[in-house]
Coordinates of C-alpha atoms and ligand atoms in Angstrom, one line a residue:
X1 CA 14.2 -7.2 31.9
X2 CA 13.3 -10.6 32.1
X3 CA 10.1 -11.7 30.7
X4 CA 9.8 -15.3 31.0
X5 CA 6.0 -15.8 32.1
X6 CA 5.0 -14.4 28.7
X7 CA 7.1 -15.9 26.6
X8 CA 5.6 -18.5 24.1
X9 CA 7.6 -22.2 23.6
X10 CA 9.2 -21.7 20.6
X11 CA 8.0 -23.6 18.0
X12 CA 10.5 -25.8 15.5
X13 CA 10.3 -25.2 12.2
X14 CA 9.3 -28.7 11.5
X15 CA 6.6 -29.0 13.6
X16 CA 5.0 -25.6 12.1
X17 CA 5.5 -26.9 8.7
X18 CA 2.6 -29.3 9.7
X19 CA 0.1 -26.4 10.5
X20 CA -1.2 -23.9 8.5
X21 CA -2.4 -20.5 9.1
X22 CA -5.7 -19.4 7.7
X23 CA -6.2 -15.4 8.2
X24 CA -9.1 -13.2 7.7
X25 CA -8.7 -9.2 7.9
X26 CA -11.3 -6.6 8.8
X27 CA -10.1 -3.4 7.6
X28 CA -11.4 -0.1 8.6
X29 CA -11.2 3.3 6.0
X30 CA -12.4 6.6 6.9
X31 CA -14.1 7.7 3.6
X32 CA -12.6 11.0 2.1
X33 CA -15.6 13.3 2.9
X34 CA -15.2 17.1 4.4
X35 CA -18.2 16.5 6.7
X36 CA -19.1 13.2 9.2
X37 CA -21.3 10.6 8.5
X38 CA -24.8 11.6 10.0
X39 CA -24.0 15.7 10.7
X40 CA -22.5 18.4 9.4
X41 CA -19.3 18.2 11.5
X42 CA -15.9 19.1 9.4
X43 CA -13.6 16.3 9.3
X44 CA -10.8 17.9 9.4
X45 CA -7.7 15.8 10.7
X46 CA -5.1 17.6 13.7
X47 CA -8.2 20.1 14.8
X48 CA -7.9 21.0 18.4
X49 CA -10.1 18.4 20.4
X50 CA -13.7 18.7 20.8
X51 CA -13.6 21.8 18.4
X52 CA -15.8 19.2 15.4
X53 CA -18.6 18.0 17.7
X54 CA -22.6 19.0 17.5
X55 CA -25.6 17.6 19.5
X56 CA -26.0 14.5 16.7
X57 CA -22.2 13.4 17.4
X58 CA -22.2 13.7 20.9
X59 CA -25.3 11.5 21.4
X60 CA -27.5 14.1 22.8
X61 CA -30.6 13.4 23.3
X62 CA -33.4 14.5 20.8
X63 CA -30.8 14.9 18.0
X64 CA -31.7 13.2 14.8
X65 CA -29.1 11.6 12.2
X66 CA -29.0 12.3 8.2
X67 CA -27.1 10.5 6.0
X68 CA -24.1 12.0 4.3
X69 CA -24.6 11.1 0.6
X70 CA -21.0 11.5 -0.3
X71 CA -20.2 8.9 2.7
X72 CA -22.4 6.7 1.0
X73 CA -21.3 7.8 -2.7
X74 CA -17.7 6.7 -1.4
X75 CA -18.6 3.4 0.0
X76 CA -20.5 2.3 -3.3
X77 CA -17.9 3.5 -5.3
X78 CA -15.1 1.4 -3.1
X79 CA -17.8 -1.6 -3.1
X80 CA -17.4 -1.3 -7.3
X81 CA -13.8 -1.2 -7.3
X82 CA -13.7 -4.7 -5.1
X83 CA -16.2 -6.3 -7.1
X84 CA -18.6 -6.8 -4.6
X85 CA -22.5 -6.9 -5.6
X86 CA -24.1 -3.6 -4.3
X87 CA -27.5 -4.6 -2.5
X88 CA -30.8 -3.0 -3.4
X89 CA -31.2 -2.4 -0.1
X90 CA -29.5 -2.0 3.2
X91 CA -30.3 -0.4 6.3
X92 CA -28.5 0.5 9.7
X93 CA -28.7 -0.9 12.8
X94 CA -27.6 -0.1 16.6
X95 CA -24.7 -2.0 18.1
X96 CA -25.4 -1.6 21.4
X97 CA -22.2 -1.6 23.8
X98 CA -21.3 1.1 26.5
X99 CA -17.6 2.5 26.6
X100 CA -16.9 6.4 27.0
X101 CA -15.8 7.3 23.4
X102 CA -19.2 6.2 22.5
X103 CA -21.6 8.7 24.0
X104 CA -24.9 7.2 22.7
X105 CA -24.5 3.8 23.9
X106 CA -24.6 2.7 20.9
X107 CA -22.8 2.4 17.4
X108 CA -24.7 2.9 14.1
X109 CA -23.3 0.3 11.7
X110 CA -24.7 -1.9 9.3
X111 CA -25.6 -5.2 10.5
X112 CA -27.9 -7.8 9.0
X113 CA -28.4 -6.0 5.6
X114 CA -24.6 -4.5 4.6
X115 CA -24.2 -2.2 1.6
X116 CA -22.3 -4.8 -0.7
X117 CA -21.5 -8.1 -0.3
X118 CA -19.4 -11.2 -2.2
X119 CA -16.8 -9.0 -3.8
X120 CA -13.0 -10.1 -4.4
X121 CA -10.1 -8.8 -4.8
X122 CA -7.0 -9.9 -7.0
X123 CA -3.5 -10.3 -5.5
X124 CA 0.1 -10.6 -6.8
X125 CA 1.9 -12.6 -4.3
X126 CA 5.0 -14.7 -4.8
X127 CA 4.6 -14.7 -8.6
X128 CA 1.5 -16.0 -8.6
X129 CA -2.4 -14.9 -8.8
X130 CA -5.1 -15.2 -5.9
X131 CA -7.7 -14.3 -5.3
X132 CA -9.1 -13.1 -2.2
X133 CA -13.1 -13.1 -1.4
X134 CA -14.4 -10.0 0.2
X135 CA -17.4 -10.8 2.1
X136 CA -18.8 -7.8 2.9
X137 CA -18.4 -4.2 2.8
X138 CA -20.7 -1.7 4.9
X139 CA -21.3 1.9 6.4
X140 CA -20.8 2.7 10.1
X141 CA -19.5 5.7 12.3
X142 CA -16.2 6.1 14.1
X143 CA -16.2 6.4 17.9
X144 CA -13.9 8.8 19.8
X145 CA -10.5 8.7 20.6
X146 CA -9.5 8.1 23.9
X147 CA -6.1 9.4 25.2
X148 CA -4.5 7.7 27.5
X149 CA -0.8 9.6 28.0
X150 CA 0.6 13.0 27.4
X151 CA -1.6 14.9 30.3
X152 CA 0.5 15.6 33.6
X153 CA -2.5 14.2 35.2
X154 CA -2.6 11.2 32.9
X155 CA -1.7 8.5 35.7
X156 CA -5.3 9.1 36.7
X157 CA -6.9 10.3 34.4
X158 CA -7.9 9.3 30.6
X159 CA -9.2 12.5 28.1
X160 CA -11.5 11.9 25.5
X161 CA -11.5 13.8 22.1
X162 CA -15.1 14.0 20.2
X163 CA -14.0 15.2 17.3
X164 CA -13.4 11.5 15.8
X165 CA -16.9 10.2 16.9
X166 CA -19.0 10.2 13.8
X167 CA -16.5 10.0 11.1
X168 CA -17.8 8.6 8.5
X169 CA -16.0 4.3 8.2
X170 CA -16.2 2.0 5.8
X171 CA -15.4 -1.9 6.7
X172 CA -13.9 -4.2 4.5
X173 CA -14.2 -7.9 5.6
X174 CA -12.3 -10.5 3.9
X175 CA -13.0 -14.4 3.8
X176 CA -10.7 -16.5 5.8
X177 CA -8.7 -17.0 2.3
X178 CA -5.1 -15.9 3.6
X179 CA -2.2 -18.2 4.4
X180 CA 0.1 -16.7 5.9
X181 CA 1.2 -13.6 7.1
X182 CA 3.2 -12.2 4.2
X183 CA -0.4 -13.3 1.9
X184 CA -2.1 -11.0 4.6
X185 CA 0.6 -7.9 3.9
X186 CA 0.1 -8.5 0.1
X187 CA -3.5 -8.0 0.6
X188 CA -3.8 -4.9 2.7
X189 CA -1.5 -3.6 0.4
X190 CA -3.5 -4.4 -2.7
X191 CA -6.6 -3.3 -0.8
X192 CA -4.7 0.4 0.0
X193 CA -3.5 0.9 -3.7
X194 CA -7.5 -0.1 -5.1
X195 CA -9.2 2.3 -2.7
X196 CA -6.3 5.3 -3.2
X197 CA -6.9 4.8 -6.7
X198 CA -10.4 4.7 -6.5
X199 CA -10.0 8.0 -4.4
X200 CA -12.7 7.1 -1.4
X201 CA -9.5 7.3 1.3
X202 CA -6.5 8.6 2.2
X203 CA -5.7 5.6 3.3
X204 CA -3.1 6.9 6.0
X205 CA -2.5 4.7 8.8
X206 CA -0.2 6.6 10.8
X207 CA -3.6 9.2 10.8
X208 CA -5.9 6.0 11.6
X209 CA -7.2 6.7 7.9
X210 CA -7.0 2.9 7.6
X211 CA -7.3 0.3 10.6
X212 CA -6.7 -3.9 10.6
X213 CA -7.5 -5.8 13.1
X214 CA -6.4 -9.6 12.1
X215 CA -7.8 -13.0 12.6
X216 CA -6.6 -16.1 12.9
X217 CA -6.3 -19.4 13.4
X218 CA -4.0 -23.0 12.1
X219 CA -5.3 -26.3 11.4
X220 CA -2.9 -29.2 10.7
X221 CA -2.6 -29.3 7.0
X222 CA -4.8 -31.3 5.3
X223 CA -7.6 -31.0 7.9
X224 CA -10.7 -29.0 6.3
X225 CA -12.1 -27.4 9.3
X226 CA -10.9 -24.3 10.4
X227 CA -9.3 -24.0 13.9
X228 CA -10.5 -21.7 16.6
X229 CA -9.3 -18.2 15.9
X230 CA -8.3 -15.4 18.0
X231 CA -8.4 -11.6 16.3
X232 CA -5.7 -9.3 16.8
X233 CA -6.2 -5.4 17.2
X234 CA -3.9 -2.3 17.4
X235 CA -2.2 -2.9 14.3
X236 CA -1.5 0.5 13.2
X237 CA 1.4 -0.7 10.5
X238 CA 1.7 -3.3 7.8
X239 CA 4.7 -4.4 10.1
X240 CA 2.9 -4.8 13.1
X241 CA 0.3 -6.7 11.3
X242 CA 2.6 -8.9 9.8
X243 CA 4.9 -9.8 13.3
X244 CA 1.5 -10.2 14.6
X245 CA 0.3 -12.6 12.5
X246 CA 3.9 -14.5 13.2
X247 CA 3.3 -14.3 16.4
X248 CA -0.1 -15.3 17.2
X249 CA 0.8 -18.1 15.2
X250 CA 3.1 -19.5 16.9
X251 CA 1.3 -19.3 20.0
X252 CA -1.3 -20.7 18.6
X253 CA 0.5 -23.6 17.5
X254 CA 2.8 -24.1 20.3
X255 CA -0.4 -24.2 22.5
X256 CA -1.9 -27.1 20.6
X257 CA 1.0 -29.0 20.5
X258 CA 1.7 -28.8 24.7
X259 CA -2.5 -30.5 24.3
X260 CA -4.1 -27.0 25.2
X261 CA -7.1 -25.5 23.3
X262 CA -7.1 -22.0 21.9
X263 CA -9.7 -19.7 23.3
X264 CA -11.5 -17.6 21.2
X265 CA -10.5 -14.0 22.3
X266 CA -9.7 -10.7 21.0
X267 CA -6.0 -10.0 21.3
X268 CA -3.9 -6.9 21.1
X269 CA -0.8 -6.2 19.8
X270 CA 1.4 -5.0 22.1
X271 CA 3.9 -2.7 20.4
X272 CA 6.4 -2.4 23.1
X273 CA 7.1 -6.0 23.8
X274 CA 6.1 -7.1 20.6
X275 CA 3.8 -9.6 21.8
X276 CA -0.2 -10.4 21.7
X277 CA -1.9 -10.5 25.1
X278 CA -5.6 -11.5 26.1
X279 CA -8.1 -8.5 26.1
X280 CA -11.7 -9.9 26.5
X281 CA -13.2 -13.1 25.8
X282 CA -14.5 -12.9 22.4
X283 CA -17.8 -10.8 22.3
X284 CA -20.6 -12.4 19.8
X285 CA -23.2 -10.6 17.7
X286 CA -26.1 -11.1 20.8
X287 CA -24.4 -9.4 22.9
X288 CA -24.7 -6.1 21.3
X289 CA -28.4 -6.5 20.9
X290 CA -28.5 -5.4 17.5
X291 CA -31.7 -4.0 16.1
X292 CA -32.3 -1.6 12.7
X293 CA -32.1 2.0 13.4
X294 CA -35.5 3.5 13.8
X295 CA -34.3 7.3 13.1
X296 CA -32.9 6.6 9.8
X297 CA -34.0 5.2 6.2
X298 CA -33.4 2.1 4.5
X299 CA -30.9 2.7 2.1
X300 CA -31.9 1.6 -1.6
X301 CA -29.4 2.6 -4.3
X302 CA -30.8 3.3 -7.9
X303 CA -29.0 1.5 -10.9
X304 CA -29.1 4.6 -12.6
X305 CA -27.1 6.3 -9.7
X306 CA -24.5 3.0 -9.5
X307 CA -24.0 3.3 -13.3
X308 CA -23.0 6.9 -12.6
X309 CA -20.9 6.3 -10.0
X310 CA -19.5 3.3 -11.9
X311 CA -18.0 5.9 -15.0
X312 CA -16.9 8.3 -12.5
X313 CA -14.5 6.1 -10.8
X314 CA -11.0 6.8 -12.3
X315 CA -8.9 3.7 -13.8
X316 CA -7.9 1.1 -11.3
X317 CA -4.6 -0.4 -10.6
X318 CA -5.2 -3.5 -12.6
X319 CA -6.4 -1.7 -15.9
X320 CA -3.8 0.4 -15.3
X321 CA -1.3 -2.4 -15.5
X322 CA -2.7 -4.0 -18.3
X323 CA -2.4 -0.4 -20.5
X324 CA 0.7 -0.6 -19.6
X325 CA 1.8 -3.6 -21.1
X326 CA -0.8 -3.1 -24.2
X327 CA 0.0 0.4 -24.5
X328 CA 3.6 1.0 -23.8
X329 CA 4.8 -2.3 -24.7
X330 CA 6.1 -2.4 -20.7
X331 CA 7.1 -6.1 -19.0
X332 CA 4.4 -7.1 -16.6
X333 CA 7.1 -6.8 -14.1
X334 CA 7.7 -3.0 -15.4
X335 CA 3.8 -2.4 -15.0
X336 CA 3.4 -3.5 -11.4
X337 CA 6.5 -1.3 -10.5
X338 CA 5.3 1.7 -12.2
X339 CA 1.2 1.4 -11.2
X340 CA 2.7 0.5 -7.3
X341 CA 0.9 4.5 -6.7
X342 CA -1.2 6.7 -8.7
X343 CA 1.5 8.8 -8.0
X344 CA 4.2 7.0 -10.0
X345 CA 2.0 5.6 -12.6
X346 CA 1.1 9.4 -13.2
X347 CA 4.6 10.5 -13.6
X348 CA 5.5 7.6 -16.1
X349 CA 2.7 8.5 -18.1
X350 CA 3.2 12.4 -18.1
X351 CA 7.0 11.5 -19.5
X352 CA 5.4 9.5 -22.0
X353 CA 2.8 12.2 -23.0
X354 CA 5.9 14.6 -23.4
X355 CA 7.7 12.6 -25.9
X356 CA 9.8 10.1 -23.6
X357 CA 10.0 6.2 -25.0
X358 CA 8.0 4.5 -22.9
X359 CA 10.7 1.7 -22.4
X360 CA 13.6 3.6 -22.0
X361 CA 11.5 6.2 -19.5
X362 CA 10.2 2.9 -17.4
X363 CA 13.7 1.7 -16.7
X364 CA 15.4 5.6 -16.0
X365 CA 12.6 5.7 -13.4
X366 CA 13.0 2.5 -12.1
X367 CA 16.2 2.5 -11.3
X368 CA 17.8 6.2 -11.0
X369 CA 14.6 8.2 -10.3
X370 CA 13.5 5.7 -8.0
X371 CA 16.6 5.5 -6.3
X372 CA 17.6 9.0 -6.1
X373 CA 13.7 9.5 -4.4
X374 CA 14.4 7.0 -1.9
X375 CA 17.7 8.5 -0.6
X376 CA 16.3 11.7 -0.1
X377 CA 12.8 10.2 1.4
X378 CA 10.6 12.5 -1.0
X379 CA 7.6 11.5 -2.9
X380 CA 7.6 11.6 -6.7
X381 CA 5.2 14.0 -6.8
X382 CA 7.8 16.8 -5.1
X383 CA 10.3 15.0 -7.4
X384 CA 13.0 18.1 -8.1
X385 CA 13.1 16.5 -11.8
X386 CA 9.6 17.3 -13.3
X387 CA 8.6 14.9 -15.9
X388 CA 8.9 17.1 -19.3
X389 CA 12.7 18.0 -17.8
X390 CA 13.0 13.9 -18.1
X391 CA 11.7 13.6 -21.0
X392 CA 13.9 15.9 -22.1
X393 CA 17.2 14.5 -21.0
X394 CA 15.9 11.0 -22.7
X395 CA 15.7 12.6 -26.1
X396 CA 18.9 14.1 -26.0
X397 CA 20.3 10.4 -25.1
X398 CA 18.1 9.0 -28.0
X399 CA 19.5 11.7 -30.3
X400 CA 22.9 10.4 -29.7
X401 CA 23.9 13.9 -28.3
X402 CA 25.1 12.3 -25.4
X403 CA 25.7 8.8 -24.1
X404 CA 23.8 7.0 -22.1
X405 CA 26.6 6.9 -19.3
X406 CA 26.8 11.1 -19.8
X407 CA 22.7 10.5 -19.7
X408 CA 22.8 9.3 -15.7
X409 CA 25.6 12.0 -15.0
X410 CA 23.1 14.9 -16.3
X411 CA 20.2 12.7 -14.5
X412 CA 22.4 13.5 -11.2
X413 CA 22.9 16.8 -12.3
X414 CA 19.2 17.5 -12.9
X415 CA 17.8 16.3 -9.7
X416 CA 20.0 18.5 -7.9
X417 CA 19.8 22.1 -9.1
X418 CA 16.6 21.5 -11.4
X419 CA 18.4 22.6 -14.6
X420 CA 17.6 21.4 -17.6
X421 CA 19.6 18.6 -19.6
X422 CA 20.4 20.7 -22.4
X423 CA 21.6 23.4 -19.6
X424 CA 23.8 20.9 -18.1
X425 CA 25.1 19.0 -21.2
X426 CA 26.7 22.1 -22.2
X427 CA 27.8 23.4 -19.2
X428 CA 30.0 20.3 -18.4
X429 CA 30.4 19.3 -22.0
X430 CA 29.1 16.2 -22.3
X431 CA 28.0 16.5 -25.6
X432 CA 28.6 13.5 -27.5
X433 CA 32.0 13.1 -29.0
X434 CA 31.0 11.8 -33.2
X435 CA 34.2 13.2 -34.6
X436 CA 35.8 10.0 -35.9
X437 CA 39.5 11.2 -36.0
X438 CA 39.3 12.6 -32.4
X439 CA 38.0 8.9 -31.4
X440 CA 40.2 7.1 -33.3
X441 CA 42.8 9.0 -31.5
X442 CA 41.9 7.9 -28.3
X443 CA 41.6 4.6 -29.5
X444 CA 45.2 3.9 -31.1
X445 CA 46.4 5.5 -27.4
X446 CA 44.5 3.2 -25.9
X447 CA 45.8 0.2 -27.9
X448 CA 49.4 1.3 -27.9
X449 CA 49.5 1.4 -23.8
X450 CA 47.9 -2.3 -23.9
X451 CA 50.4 -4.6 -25.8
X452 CA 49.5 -7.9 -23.8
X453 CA 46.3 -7.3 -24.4
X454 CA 46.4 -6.6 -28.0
X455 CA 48.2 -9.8 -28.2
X456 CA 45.8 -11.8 -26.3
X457 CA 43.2 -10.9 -28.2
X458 CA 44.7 -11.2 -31.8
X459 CA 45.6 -15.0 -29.9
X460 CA 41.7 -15.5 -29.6
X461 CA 40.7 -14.1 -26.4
X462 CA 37.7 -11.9 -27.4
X463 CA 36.9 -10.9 -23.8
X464 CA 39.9 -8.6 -23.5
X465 CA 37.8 -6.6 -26.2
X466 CA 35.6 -4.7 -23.2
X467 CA 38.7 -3.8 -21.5
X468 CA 39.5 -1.6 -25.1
X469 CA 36.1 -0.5 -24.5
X470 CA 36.1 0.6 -21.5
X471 CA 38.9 2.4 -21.4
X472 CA 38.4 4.6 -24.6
X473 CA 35.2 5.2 -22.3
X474 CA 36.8 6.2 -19.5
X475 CA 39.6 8.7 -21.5
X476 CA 36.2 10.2 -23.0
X477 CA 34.7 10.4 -19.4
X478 CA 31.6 8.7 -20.8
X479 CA 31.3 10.8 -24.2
X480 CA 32.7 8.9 -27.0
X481 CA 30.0 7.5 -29.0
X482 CA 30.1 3.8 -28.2
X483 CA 29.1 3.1 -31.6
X484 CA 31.9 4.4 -33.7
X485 CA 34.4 3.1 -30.6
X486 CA 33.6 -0.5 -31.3
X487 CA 34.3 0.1 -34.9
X488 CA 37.6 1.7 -34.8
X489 CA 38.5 -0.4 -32.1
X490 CA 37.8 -3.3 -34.3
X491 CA 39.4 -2.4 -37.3
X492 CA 42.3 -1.3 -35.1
X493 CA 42.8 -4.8 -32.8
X494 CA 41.6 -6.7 -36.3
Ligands
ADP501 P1 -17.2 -13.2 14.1 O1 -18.4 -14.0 14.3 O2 -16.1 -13.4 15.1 O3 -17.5 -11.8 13.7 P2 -16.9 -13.7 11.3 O4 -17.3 -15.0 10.7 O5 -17.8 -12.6 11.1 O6 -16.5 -13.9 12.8 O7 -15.5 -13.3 10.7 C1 -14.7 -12.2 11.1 C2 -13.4 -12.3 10.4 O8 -12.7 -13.5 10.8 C3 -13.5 -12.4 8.9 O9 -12.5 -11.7 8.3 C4 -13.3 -13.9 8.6 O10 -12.6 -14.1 7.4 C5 -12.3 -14.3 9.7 N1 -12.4 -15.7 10.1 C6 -13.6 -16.4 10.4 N2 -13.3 -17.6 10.8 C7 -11.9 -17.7 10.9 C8 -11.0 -18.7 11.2 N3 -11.4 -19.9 11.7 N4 -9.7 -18.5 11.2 C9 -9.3 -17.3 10.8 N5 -10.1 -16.3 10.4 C10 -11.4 -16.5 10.4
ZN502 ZN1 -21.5 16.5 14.7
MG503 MG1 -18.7 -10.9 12.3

C-alpha cells in the first residue's frame, strides 16, 4: 500500500550531522504494592475486568481517599536510589481533565510540590560516563484502560476496564540531557535495572509495569537554545522508543530545513506503520486547572523514617559493580555483564559462595551459561544448571581432573539432563588423562604421522608446534593434560 502523504523527506546524512537531538523521558512505574494507591483494591495483574474496583476508585461520589503507605514507602525508596533530594513536604493536587477511563474528572498527582526532586542517574554509554539529571519524581494514580478491539461489537463500541484506575504510579522525569536516541535506550535501561534492584517495580512493560512517553526536539549544533519539542506516546518497548526517537527526528529536521516550524504537539507512535502522527496540540499545565487536593494530607516524611528506608534498600547496580571488581578481582567490563540483572549478579555470586573462582566462574557464565540460556530463551533463575552443580564442575577443571575442553563438554552435558559433573565425567570418561607413558604414546604417533612438519619445525618454524598440539588433543578427545603434552611434545620435536 502506498503511503506517500505521510511519508517524511528523507533527510541526508550530512545535513543531520548539523542538528542535534536533545531528548527528555518521562517514565511511568507502577509501584510493587498488593493494594492501590488511595483504597484497598488488590492489584493484582490479569484479573477479570472490573472485578478490583470500590466506590474510592470509581470516583463515586462521597468516597474519601487514604494514602497507601507502602505506595509512598516505594516511591521514597526509588527517589533514594536516583539520588534525588526527598522534600519535607509534598502534597497532591487534582489534574483536572475529562476522558472515560478517568471517572472522577480528575487525576490525583503531584503537581507544584513533588515528592523528590534534582536527583541523577549515572549511565554507561559508548564507553563513557554521563550523567543524566532527574528532575523530579512524584506520586499519582493510574487511570483505566480502555479497550478498543477484541469485542464483536468493537467497531462501535469501546469497553472500559476499572480495575487499572487507582494503581498506585510513580513518574520519573528526566532533564532534557539526552542526545540521541541510543543515549535515551541506555537510560531507560539503567533506570529499569536501579528500580528492579531497588525492588519498588516489576518494571514489565509488556504488562504496562513501566511506560515512556519521549520528548524531543534538534537545534543546529552549536546553538544553546533548545528547539520546539514534540513528545511521543505509546512506546510500549525500548524498540519502539528508540525508532521513535529516529523518527521524530528526522521529521523534525527535515521540516526545518523545507523553512517550516515544528509545532509543539503530543505525538503517538504508531506501531503498525511505524511512524509518529499528530494527536492534540500540546496541552499546558492551565489547562488542567490544577489545585491541591482538599481530601487528603500534606505529605511530610520524617528523617528518621528516610534513614530507615535508606538501610532497607538492598545494594544497587553500581555498588554492586564496584564489589565486583574490589571483591572478585572482575574487569569492569566483567562487572557490568554480570550486575546487567539481580538475577545474574545473584547467580555469580552464589557460585562464588560455593567455592567457584570468581574469574574463572565470570567467564564460564559469560560465555557458555549465557549462551546456552539464550538458545533456549530461559531466565537464569530456571537455569537447569544450579549454581553449586557449577561450581562443582569448575573445581574438578581446577583440580586438573579434567580439561578445560572436557570442562565445556560436561558444561553441555550438565545443562541438559541436570547431572552432576562428577556424574558425567565418569560416565563418559573424561577424567583427565596424567599417565605420562599413555601421553607420550600418543605423542610419538602423532609426530611419526607428521614428517614435514617435524621438519619444519626443527627448520625454525615454531607455529607448526599447535598443530602437535592439537592433534595429541584431538586423539585424547580433549583429555590429555595439556601440560604434560607440551612437554613431551617438546622434548620429542626438540
Ligand atoms: P511541559 O511543560 O511540556 O510539561 P517540561 O518542561 O515539564 O515540559 O518537560 C517535560 C519533559 O520534556 C522533560 O522530560 C524535559 O526534560 C523534556 N523537555 C523539555 N524541554 C525540551 C526540549 N526543548 N527538547 C526536548 N525535551 C525537552
Ligand atoms: Zn478501589
Ligand atoms: Mg511538565
Amino acid at each position: 500500500m502506498a503511503r506517500a502523504t505521510s511519508a517524511i523527506a528523507r533527510v541526508a546524512p550530512e545535513v543531520a550531522a548539523a542538528y542535534e537531538p536533545v531528548i527528555g523521558l518521562e517514565v511511568h512505574v507502577q509501584l510493587k504494592t498488593a493494594t492501590k494507591i488511595f483504597c484497598a483494591c488488590s492489584t493484582r495483574f490479569g484479573d477479570p475486568p472490573n472485578t478490583n474496583t470500590c466506590p474510592v476508585c470509581l470516583g463515586l461520589p462521597g468516597s474519601l481517599p487514604v494514602l497507601n503507605k507502602r505506595a509512598l514507602e516505594l516511591a521514597l525508596r526509588a527517589s533514594l536510589a536516583l539520588n534525588l533530594r526527598v522534600q519535607q513536604d509534598s502534597r497532591f493536587a487534582r489534574k483536572n481533565y475529562f476522558y472515560p477511563d478517568l471517572p472522577k474528572g480528575y487525576q490525583i498527582s503531584m503537581y507544584e510540590l513533588p515528592l523528590a526532586t534534582h536527583g541523577r542517574l549515572e549511565l554507561e554509554h559508548d564507553g563513557a560516563t554521563k550523567k543524566i539529571g532527574i528532575t523530579r519524581l512524584h506520586l499519582e494514580e493510574d487511570a483505566a484502560k480502555n479497550i478498543h478491539e477484541g469485542f464483536p461489537d468493537s467497531d462501535r463500541n469501546t469497553y472500559i476496564d476499572y480495575n487499572r484506575c487507582g494503581m498506585p504510579l510513580a513518574e520519573i522525569v528526566s532533564e532534557p540531557d539526552l542526545r540521541s536516541p541510543a543515549e535515551a535506550y541506555a537510560y531507560l535501561s539503567a533506570l529499569k535495572q536501579v528500580l528492579e534492584y531497588a525492588d519498588v517495580s516489576d518494571c514489565n512493560m509488556e504488562e504496562g509495569s513501566l511506560r515512556c512517553d519521549a520528548n524531543v526536539s534538534v537545534r543546529r549544533r552549536g546553538d544553546q537554545r533548545f528547539g520546539t519539542k514534540t513528545e511521543v506516546k505509546n512506546l510500549n518497548s525500548f524498540r519502539y522508543l528508540q525508532r521513535a526517537l529516529e523518527y521524530e527526528i528526522e521529521r523534525h529536521i527535515s521540516v526545518l530545513e523545507s523553512g517550516g516550524r515544528i509545532s509543539q504537539e503530543t505525538r503517538l507512535w504508531n506501531v503498525a506503520e511505524s511512524r509518529s502522527e499528530s494527536m492534540r496540540s500540546k496541552e499546558f499545565a492551565h489547562d488542567y486547572r490544577y489545585f491541591p487536593d482538599p481530601d487528603l494530607l500534606p505529605v511530610s516524611v520524617s528523617m528518621s523514617w528516610l534513614a530507615e528506608i535508606q538501610r532497607g534498600t538492598p545494594e544497587l547496580p553500581a555498588a554492586r559493580r564496584r564489589r565486583f571488581v574490589q571483591e572478585h578481582g572482575l574487569s569492569a567490563y566483567d562487572a557490568g555483564v554480570l550486575t546487567a540483572t539481580r538475577a545474574l549478579g545473584d547467580y555469580f555470586e552464589a557460585v562464588v559462595s560455593a567455592g567457584g573462582p570468581p574469574k574463572t566462574a565470570a567467564s564460564w557464565i559469560q560465555t557458555e551459561l549465557l549462551r546456552r540460556l539464550n538458545d533456549s530463551g530461559q531466565p537464569v533463575e530456571a537455569s537447569p544448571l544450579a549454581p553449586k552443580a557449577l561450581a562443582g564442575l569448575l573445581a574438578q577443571v581446577e583440580a586438573g581432573n579434567i580439561t578445560g575442553a572436557s570442562g565445556k563438554k560436561v558444561f553441555a552435558a550438565m545443562f541438559e539432563t541436570g547431572k552432576s559433573a562428577e556424574e558425567i565425567v565418569s560416565a563418559q570418561g573424561l577424567a583427565q588423562i596424567q599417565d605420562t607413558a599413555e601421553i607420550e604414546r600418543m605423542c610419538r604417533e602423532v609426530v611419526e604421522k607428521n614428517p614435514e612438519n617435524v621438519a619444519k619445525y626443527r627448520a625454525g618454524n615454531e607455529g607448526v608446534f599447535k598443530s602437535f598440539v592439537g592433534q595429541v588433543m584431538k586423539a585424547s578427545r580433549g583429555r590429555a593434560n595439556p601440560q604434560i603434552v607440551n612437554e613431551i611434545l617438546k622434548r620429542l620435536l626438540g
